[in-house]
């Protein structure tokens, strides 16, 4: 089960220094151990991003501290140097503040995308270069491979249940050329088996499920502290213009939500209701029937293109792609197009509950191992069946 890894750097492994981003979990620990066993000059780096003790107002409730301890223990076990870098200020500015602002604007953001793009694959990659590293290596379940033109492409993990490409679409081409992801062809079970065989102390450590700076899952506490206007009350309005009730802040809602509406079990005249839009300017939560959730056109911003040629050429040609609009959903057929507001994705079949702030990621094909062609942030959608009353438009 313990196999050697080749980071595709050319020459002998001992001729290359690599930096491994060590989170304290089993995935990055296995990557560091395998790279060291292969003979690479490995330096482990852990980022101090957020003090969870401050987040929960409980002294000693610092999960990040435990992760740092675990990473240091693994580094000592496998015999590599280990450093902890304090990125708290940068993380707050580049990730937490943007997260809160997005919720206040009526969106449902993905802070992991910002963290990867703006911290791990920007600042940390710069640090790796400063240490003389030929590559930055992480424990993400994706792969990079050399393309015919010499660039490196980004590919989905073979194990679709573990695939993390949705959160990495914003990685730039220069960053990809220096990144390596050795776990792309492994399952989680394989990774844990390797950890046990090597004797790593984190072999049975549970995966983190929460957003790292929201350890108790109460993201609304963070948003309300930074953007109190997101907690201001407003109306819950039906698509037909009826005011059905009041809410305690748009930050508590997301497009597609049914539970927690506070409307007699989410019903109006026997009709199940869903959140179909959030109007931050008017502090309105717009609800309607399930069929009102279906969208066929998605407008994107902050688009990153990793495919062949240019994004403009792909849009002009109406390039066929497969897209994911939520991390847990399967890819759906679509075409890229240039619309009046910029980059558009036109879905072959309607997709329900597409939330602004989430990512729309492009793939070459629908299965595991597919090449990632890029993606962007969902700005807005066009309903498959326009039903919005002029009263709430």
Short mmCIF file of C-alpha atoms in Angstrom, two decimals:
data_model
loop_
_atom_site.label_atom_id
_atom_site.label_comp_id
_atom_site.label_asym_id
_atom_site.label_seq_id
_atom_site.Cartn_x
_atom_site.Cartn_y
_atom_site.Cartn_z
CA UNK A 1 0.00 0.00 0.00
CA UNK A 2 2.92 2.37 0.72
CA UNK A 3 4.07 3.48 -2.70
CA UNK A 4 6.66 5.97 -3.82
CA UNK A 5 5.45 9.25 -5.23
CA UNK A 6 6.87 11.11 -8.20
CA UNK A 7 6.22 14.85 -8.14
CA UNK A 8 7.24 15.22 -11.80
CA UNK A 9 10.00 17.71 -11.10
CA UNK A 10 12.68 16.07 -13.23
CA UNK A 11 15.98 14.67 -12.00
CA UNK A 12 16.49 12.94 -8.68
CA UNK A 13 14.12 13.67 -5.75
CA UNK A 14 17.02 14.58 -3.46
CA UNK A 15 17.86 17.46 -5.80
CA UNK A 16 14.53 19.19 -5.07
CA UNK A 17 13.22 20.96 -2.02
CA UNK A 18 9.43 20.91 -1.68
CA UNK A 19 7.17 22.64 0.81
CA UNK A 20 4.21 20.63 2.10
CA UNK A 21 1.22 22.56 3.45
CA UNK A 22 0.48 20.61 6.64
CA UNK A 23 -2.96 21.22 8.13
CA UNK A 24 -2.56 18.67 10.90
CA UNK A 25 -4.93 16.24 9.21
CA UNK A 26 -4.28 12.80 7.81
CA UNK A 27 -4.19 13.82 4.13
CA UNK A 28 -1.40 16.38 4.28
CA UNK A 29 0.47 14.25 6.83
CA UNK A 30 0.52 11.30 4.42
CA UNK A 31 1.68 13.56 1.59
CA UNK A 32 4.57 14.86 3.70
CA UNK A 33 5.56 11.34 4.76
CA UNK A 34 5.48 9.96 1.21
CA UNK A 35 7.49 12.88 -0.15
CA UNK A 36 10.12 12.40 2.55
CA UNK A 37 10.27 8.65 1.90
CA UNK A 38 10.76 9.34 -1.81
CA UNK A 39 13.86 11.35 -1.00
CA UNK A 40 12.67 14.91 -1.52
CA UNK A 41 14.02 17.67 0.73
CA UNK A 42 10.72 18.29 2.53
CA UNK A 43 9.84 21.34 4.60
CA UNK A 44 6.50 21.28 6.43
CA UNK A 45 4.58 24.53 6.86
CA UNK A 46 1.39 25.07 8.86
CA UNK A 47 -0.63 28.25 8.67
CA UNK A 48 -2.07 29.86 11.79
CA UNK A 49 -5.19 31.38 10.26
CA UNK A 50 -7.60 31.92 13.08
CA UNK A 51 -7.76 31.63 16.87
CA UNK A 52 -10.87 29.57 17.56
CA UNK A 53 -10.65 30.52 21.23
CA UNK A 54 -11.49 34.08 20.23
CA UNK A 55 -14.21 32.85 17.90
CA UNK A 56 -16.10 30.93 20.54
CA UNK A 57 -15.28 33.21 23.50
CA UNK A 58 -14.07 30.16 25.41
CA UNK A 59 -10.51 30.05 26.67
CA UNK A 60 -8.64 27.06 25.28
CA UNK A 61 -11.19 26.29 22.55
CA UNK A 62 -8.48 26.60 19.91
CA UNK A 63 -8.91 23.77 17.44
CA UNK A 64 -6.30 25.43 15.25
CA UNK A 65 -3.85 25.01 18.13
CA UNK A 66 -4.50 21.25 18.20
CA UNK A 67 -4.00 21.04 14.45
CA UNK A 68 -0.67 22.84 14.73
CA UNK A 69 0.37 20.45 17.50
CA UNK A 70 -0.60 17.45 15.35
CA UNK A 71 1.31 18.77 12.33
CA UNK A 72 4.40 19.38 14.44
CA UNK A 73 4.19 15.88 15.91
CA UNK A 74 3.92 14.32 12.44
CA UNK A 75 6.89 16.37 11.20
CA UNK A 76 8.99 15.15 14.12
CA UNK A 77 7.89 11.56 13.49
CA UNK A 78 8.97 11.61 9.83
CA UNK A 79 12.07 13.73 10.44
CA UNK A 80 11.40 16.96 8.55
CA UNK A 81 11.66 20.60 9.62
CA UNK A 82 8.36 22.28 10.44
CA UNK A 83 7.39 25.94 10.60
CA UNK A 84 4.23 27.75 11.70
CA UNK A 85 3.39 30.97 9.86
CA UNK A 86 1.05 33.54 11.35
CA UNK A 87 -1.38 34.53 8.58
CA UNK A 88 -4.25 35.67 10.80
CA UNK A 89 -4.32 39.29 9.62
CA UNK A 90 -4.05 38.35 5.97
CA UNK A 91 -6.71 35.66 6.39
CA UNK A 92 -9.11 38.08 8.04
CA UNK A 93 -8.69 40.62 5.25
CA UNK A 94 -8.74 38.20 2.30
CA UNK A 95 -11.26 35.62 3.51
CA UNK A 96 -13.31 36.47 6.60
CA UNK A 97 -14.16 40.04 5.63
CA UNK A 98 -15.14 38.96 2.10
CA UNK A 99 -17.23 36.12 3.56
CA UNK A 100 -19.21 38.53 5.75
CA UNK A 101 -19.62 41.10 2.95
CA UNK A 102 -20.94 38.41 0.60
CA UNK A 103 -23.58 37.27 3.11
CA UNK A 104 -24.58 40.89 3.72
CA UNK A 105 -25.12 41.23 -0.05
CA UNK A 106 -27.57 38.32 -0.04
CA UNK A 107 -25.11 35.72 -1.33
CA UNK A 108 -23.97 32.31 -0.11
CA UNK A 109 -20.16 32.46 -0.28
CA UNK A 110 -17.54 29.71 -0.27
CA UNK A 111 -14.65 30.88 1.93
CA UNK A 112 -12.55 27.82 1.04
CA UNK A 113 -12.23 29.09 -2.54
CA UNK A 114 -10.94 32.46 -1.33
CA UNK A 115 -8.57 30.76 1.10
CA UNK A 116 -7.08 28.56 -1.60
CA UNK A 117 -6.84 31.36 -4.15
CA UNK A 118 -5.72 34.23 -1.94
CA UNK A 119 -3.80 32.56 0.90
CA UNK A 120 -2.61 29.01 0.28
CA UNK A 121 -1.87 29.33 -3.44
CA UNK A 122 -0.73 32.95 -3.32
CA UNK A 123 1.01 33.91 -0.09
CA UNK A 124 2.09 30.39 0.84
CA UNK A 125 3.33 29.69 -2.68
CA UNK A 126 5.41 32.87 -2.47
CA UNK A 127 6.81 31.66 0.85
CA UNK A 128 7.67 28.32 -0.75
CA UNK A 129 9.57 30.08 -3.52
CA UNK A 130 11.42 32.11 -0.89
CA UNK A 131 12.52 28.85 0.73
CA UNK A 132 13.93 27.68 -2.59
CA UNK A 133 11.22 25.07 -3.16
CA UNK A 134 10.55 23.60 -6.59
CA UNK A 135 6.93 22.87 -5.67
CA UNK A 136 4.21 23.42 -3.10
CA UNK A 137 2.56 20.10 -2.24
CA UNK A 138 -0.86 19.70 -0.60
CA UNK A 139 -3.22 16.93 0.47
CA UNK A 140 -6.15 17.96 -1.73
CA UNK A 141 -7.95 15.24 -3.68
CA UNK A 142 -7.26 16.53 -7.19
CA UNK A 143 -4.47 15.98 -9.72
CA UNK A 144 -2.29 18.00 -12.02
CA UNK A 145 -0.74 16.54 -15.16
CA UNK A 146 1.46 17.93 -17.89
CA UNK A 147 -0.47 18.94 -21.01
CA UNK A 148 0.84 18.62 -24.60
CA UNK A 149 1.73 22.33 -24.66
CA UNK A 150 3.91 22.01 -21.54
CA UNK A 151 1.44 23.59 -19.09
CA UNK A 152 -0.05 21.61 -16.24
CA UNK A 153 -3.76 20.88 -16.25
CA UNK A 154 -6.03 20.47 -13.24
CA UNK A 155 -8.07 17.25 -13.04
CA UNK A 156 -10.78 15.87 -10.78
CA UNK A 157 -9.88 13.15 -8.30
CA UNK A 158 -10.55 9.58 -9.41
CA UNK A 159 -12.72 9.13 -6.31
CA UNK A 160 -15.65 11.43 -7.11
CA UNK A 161 -16.85 11.35 -3.48
CA UNK A 162 -13.55 12.90 -2.33
CA UNK A 163 -12.97 15.22 -5.29
CA UNK A 164 -12.10 18.78 -4.18
CA UNK A 165 -11.72 20.42 -7.58
CA UNK A 166 -14.84 22.53 -7.02
CA UNK A 167 -12.91 24.52 -4.40
CA UNK A 168 -9.77 24.86 -6.54
CA UNK A 169 -11.14 26.16 -9.86
CA UNK A 170 -9.74 29.66 -9.17
CA UNK A 171 -6.15 28.42 -9.13
CA UNK A 172 -4.20 30.32 -11.78
CA UNK A 173 -2.08 28.72 -14.47
CA UNK A 174 1.22 29.99 -12.97
CA UNK A 175 0.16 28.56 -9.61
CA UNK A 176 -0.78 25.20 -11.16
CA UNK A 177 2.66 24.89 -12.72
CA UNK A 178 4.18 24.88 -9.20
CA UNK A 179 1.55 22.87 -7.34
CA UNK A 180 1.47 19.12 -6.81
CA UNK A 181 -1.40 17.00 -5.46
CA UNK A 182 -0.25 13.40 -4.86
CA UNK A 183 -3.59 12.08 -3.52
CA UNK A 184 -5.61 12.54 -6.72
CA UNK A 185 -5.63 8.84 -7.58
CA UNK A 186 -6.26 7.58 -4.02
CA UNK A 187 -9.41 7.04 -1.98
CA UNK A 188 -9.70 8.24 1.60
CA UNK A 189 -9.50 4.63 2.73
CA UNK A 190 -6.20 4.28 0.85
CA UNK A 191 -4.83 7.38 2.55
CA UNK A 192 -5.77 6.19 6.02
CA UNK A 193 -4.29 2.76 5.31
CA UNK A 194 -0.98 4.40 4.36
CA UNK A 195 -1.08 6.52 7.52
CA UNK A 196 -1.59 3.42 9.65
CA UNK A 197 1.17 1.52 7.88
CA UNK A 198 3.61 4.39 8.41
CA UNK A 199 2.48 4.80 12.00
CA UNK A 200 1.29 8.38 11.79
CA UNK A 201 -0.43 9.59 14.98
CA UNK A 202 -3.23 11.23 12.95
CA UNK A 203 -4.23 8.08 11.05
CA UNK A 204 -7.69 8.00 12.68
CA UNK A 205 -8.20 11.74 13.06
CA UNK A 206 -11.63 12.88 11.90
CA UNK A 207 -11.98 15.22 8.94
CA UNK A 208 -12.95 18.80 9.73
CA UNK A 209 -16.55 19.51 8.74
CA UNK A 210 -16.92 23.15 9.79
CA UNK A 211 -15.64 26.32 8.16
CA UNK A 212 -12.35 26.76 9.99
CA UNK A 213 -13.20 30.17 11.48
CA UNK A 214 -16.74 29.05 12.40
CA UNK A 215 -15.91 26.02 14.57
CA UNK A 216 -19.39 25.69 16.08
CA UNK A 217 -21.19 26.09 12.76
CA UNK A 218 -22.77 29.45 13.72
CA UNK A 219 -21.59 31.48 10.75
CA UNK A 220 -24.30 34.06 11.52
CA UNK A 221 -22.35 35.12 14.64
CA UNK A 222 -19.35 36.04 12.49
CA UNK A 223 -21.44 37.85 9.87
CA UNK A 224 -23.47 39.80 12.42
CA UNK A 225 -20.34 40.98 14.23
CA UNK A 226 -18.69 42.23 11.02
CA UNK A 227 -21.79 43.26 9.04
CA UNK A 228 -24.58 44.03 11.52
CA UNK A 229 -26.84 45.26 8.71
CA UNK A 230 -27.13 41.64 7.54
CA UNK A 231 -29.07 40.90 10.74
CA UNK A 232 -31.62 43.66 10.24
CA UNK A 233 -35.23 42.38 10.00
CA UNK A 234 -37.31 42.57 6.85
CA UNK A 235 -40.25 41.11 4.95
CA UNK A 236 -40.72 37.60 3.62
CA UNK A 237 -42.48 38.17 0.30
CA UNK A 238 -44.15 35.70 -2.03
CA UNK A 239 -43.38 35.87 -5.75
CA UNK A 240 -46.93 37.05 -6.31
CA UNK A 241 -46.33 40.11 -4.10
CA UNK A 242 -47.97 38.96 -0.85
CA UNK A 243 -46.11 39.75 2.37
CA UNK A 244 -46.16 36.48 4.31
CA UNK A 245 -44.15 37.36 7.38
CA UNK A 246 -40.96 38.84 8.81
CA UNK A 247 -37.40 37.57 9.09
CA UNK A 248 -34.45 38.28 11.40
CA UNK A 249 -31.81 38.98 8.76
CA UNK A 250 -31.13 37.86 5.18
CA UNK A 251 -27.85 36.29 6.28
CA UNK A 252 -29.88 33.41 7.72
CA UNK A 253 -31.21 32.37 4.30
CA UNK A 254 -29.93 30.90 1.06
CA UNK A 255 -31.57 30.27 -2.30
CA UNK A 256 -33.21 26.84 -2.31
CA UNK A 257 -33.85 26.79 1.44
CA UNK A 258 -37.14 25.36 2.66
CA UNK A 259 -36.72 24.79 6.38
CA UNK A 260 -36.50 27.57 8.93
CA UNK A 261 -38.64 30.10 7.06
CA UNK A 262 -40.90 30.70 10.03
CA UNK A 263 -44.03 30.40 7.88
CA UNK A 264 -46.19 27.75 9.51
CA UNK A 265 -43.89 24.95 8.45
CA UNK A 266 -42.91 26.62 5.17
CA UNK A 267 -46.42 26.48 3.72
CA UNK A 268 -48.75 29.08 2.28
CA UNK A 269 -52.27 27.85 1.51
CA UNK A 270 -50.94 24.30 1.51
CA UNK A 271 -48.08 25.19 -0.85
CA UNK A 272 -44.48 24.22 0.10
CA UNK A 273 -42.32 27.34 -0.17
CA UNK A 274 -38.64 27.81 -0.93
CA UNK A 275 -36.32 30.80 -0.91
CA UNK A 276 -36.01 31.83 -4.57
CA UNK A 277 -34.18 35.17 -4.17
CA UNK A 278 -32.63 37.48 -1.58
CA UNK A 279 -33.02 41.25 -2.00
CA UNK A 280 -30.33 42.73 0.26
CA UNK A 281 -31.08 46.34 -0.66
CA UNK A 282 -34.72 46.02 0.43
CA UNK A 283 -33.99 43.38 3.10
CA UNK A 284 -36.53 41.03 1.49
CA UNK A 285 -36.54 37.26 1.38
CA UNK A 286 -38.50 36.20 -1.71
CA UNK A 287 -40.19 32.79 -1.56
CA UNK A 288 -42.16 30.69 -4.01
CA UNK A 289 -42.95 27.14 -5.17
CA UNK A 290 -40.23 24.67 -6.05
CA UNK A 291 -40.68 25.11 -9.79
CA UNK A 292 -39.61 28.75 -9.40
CA UNK A 293 -36.11 27.55 -8.40
CA UNK A 294 -35.26 26.20 -11.84
CA UNK A 295 -32.71 28.29 -13.78
CA UNK A 296 -31.23 27.87 -17.25
CA UNK A 297 -28.91 30.87 -17.51
CA UNK A 298 -26.15 31.80 -15.07
CA UNK A 299 -24.22 35.07 -15.12
CA UNK A 300 -20.70 34.82 -13.68
CA UNK A 301 -18.05 37.19 -12.35
CA UNK A 302 -14.38 36.69 -11.45
CA UNK A 303 -14.04 33.96 -14.07
CA UNK A 304 -10.83 31.90 -14.19
CA UNK A 305 -10.11 30.03 -17.42
CA UNK A 306 -7.86 26.93 -17.41
CA UNK A 307 -8.90 25.43 -20.73
CA UNK A 308 -7.14 25.56 -24.08
CA UNK A 309 -7.06 28.85 -25.97
CA UNK A 310 -8.84 31.84 -24.47
CA UNK A 311 -12.10 32.22 -22.59
CA UNK A 312 -13.28 34.67 -25.26
CA UNK A 313 -12.75 32.06 -27.98
CA UNK A 314 -14.54 29.41 -25.91
CA UNK A 315 -17.54 31.70 -25.42
CA UNK A 316 -17.62 32.73 -29.08
CA UNK A 317 -17.64 29.07 -30.11
CA UNK A 318 -20.33 28.15 -27.58
CA UNK A 319 -18.02 25.52 -26.10
CA UNK A 320 -19.74 22.51 -24.58
CA UNK A 321 -18.84 21.92 -20.93
CA UNK A 322 -20.15 20.21 -17.83
CA UNK A 323 -20.73 22.43 -14.82
CA UNK A 324 -21.20 22.04 -11.08
CA UNK A 325 -23.13 24.76 -9.24
CA UNK A 326 -22.79 23.18 -5.79
CA UNK A 327 -19.94 21.08 -4.46
CA UNK A 328 -22.24 18.12 -3.76
CA UNK A 329 -24.08 18.10 -7.09
CA UNK A 330 -23.06 16.12 -10.19
CA UNK A 331 -21.87 18.00 -13.29
CA UNK A 332 -24.57 19.02 -15.76
CA UNK A 333 -24.31 19.72 -19.50
CA UNK A 334 -24.03 23.37 -20.52
CA UNK A 335 -22.47 25.75 -23.02
CA UNK A 336 -20.35 28.84 -22.45
CA UNK A 337 -21.57 32.08 -23.99
CA UNK A 338 -20.87 35.79 -24.02
CA UNK A 339 -23.91 37.70 -22.76
CA UNK A 340 -24.66 41.37 -22.20
CA UNK A 341 -23.25 41.14 -18.65
CA UNK A 342 -20.17 39.09 -19.55
CA UNK A 343 -19.58 35.37 -19.16
CA UNK A 344 -22.71 33.22 -19.15
CA UNK A 345 -23.39 29.53 -18.68
CA UNK A 346 -26.47 28.18 -20.42
CA UNK A 347 -27.67 24.91 -18.97
CA UNK A 348 -29.02 22.17 -21.21
CA UNK A 349 -31.48 21.26 -18.44
CA UNK A 350 -32.74 23.52 -15.69
CA UNK A 351 -30.90 23.40 -12.36
CA UNK A 352 -32.71 24.15 -9.11
CA UNK A 353 -31.62 26.38 -6.26
CA UNK A 354 -28.60 28.07 -7.82
CA UNK A 355 -27.34 30.53 -5.22
CA UNK A 356 -25.40 33.73 -5.97
CA UNK A 357 -22.01 33.62 -4.28
CA UNK A 358 -21.52 29.93 -4.96
CA UNK A 359 -19.14 28.72 -7.66
CA UNK A 360 -19.96 27.45 -11.13
CA UNK A 361 -17.10 25.18 -12.16
CA UNK A 362 -16.45 24.00 -15.73
CA UNK A 363 -15.35 20.45 -16.61
CA UNK A 364 -14.41 18.77 -19.87
CA UNK A 365 -16.44 15.64 -19.03
CA UNK A 366 -18.73 14.51 -16.19
CA UNK A 367 -16.77 11.69 -14.53
CA UNK A 368 -13.90 11.24 -12.11
CA UNK A 369 -10.53 12.32 -13.48
CA UNK A 370 -12.11 14.92 -15.79
CA UNK A 371 -10.11 18.00 -16.66
CA UNK A 372 -11.11 21.22 -14.89
CA UNK A 373 -11.57 24.07 -17.38
CA UNK A 374 -12.11 26.87 -14.86
CA UNK A 375 -15.11 28.54 -13.33
CA UNK A 376 -16.46 31.69 -11.73
CA UNK A 377 -18.60 33.13 -8.98
CA UNK A 378 -22.36 33.01 -9.60
CA UNK A 379 -23.57 36.59 -9.85
CA UNK A 380 -27.19 35.96 -10.73
CA UNK A 381 -29.45 33.54 -12.56
CA UNK A 382 -32.40 33.71 -14.91
CA UNK A 383 -35.38 31.61 -13.90
CA UNK A 384 -36.49 28.98 -16.38
CA UNK A 385 -40.06 30.22 -15.93
CA UNK A 386 -40.19 33.93 -15.04
CA UNK A 387 -42.84 34.27 -12.35
CA UNK A 388 -41.71 37.32 -10.43
CA UNK A 389 -44.53 39.75 -9.78
CA UNK A 390 -43.88 43.42 -10.59
CA UNK A 391 -44.59 44.05 -6.92
CA UNK A 392 -41.36 42.29 -5.87
CA UNK A 393 -39.29 42.71 -9.03
#
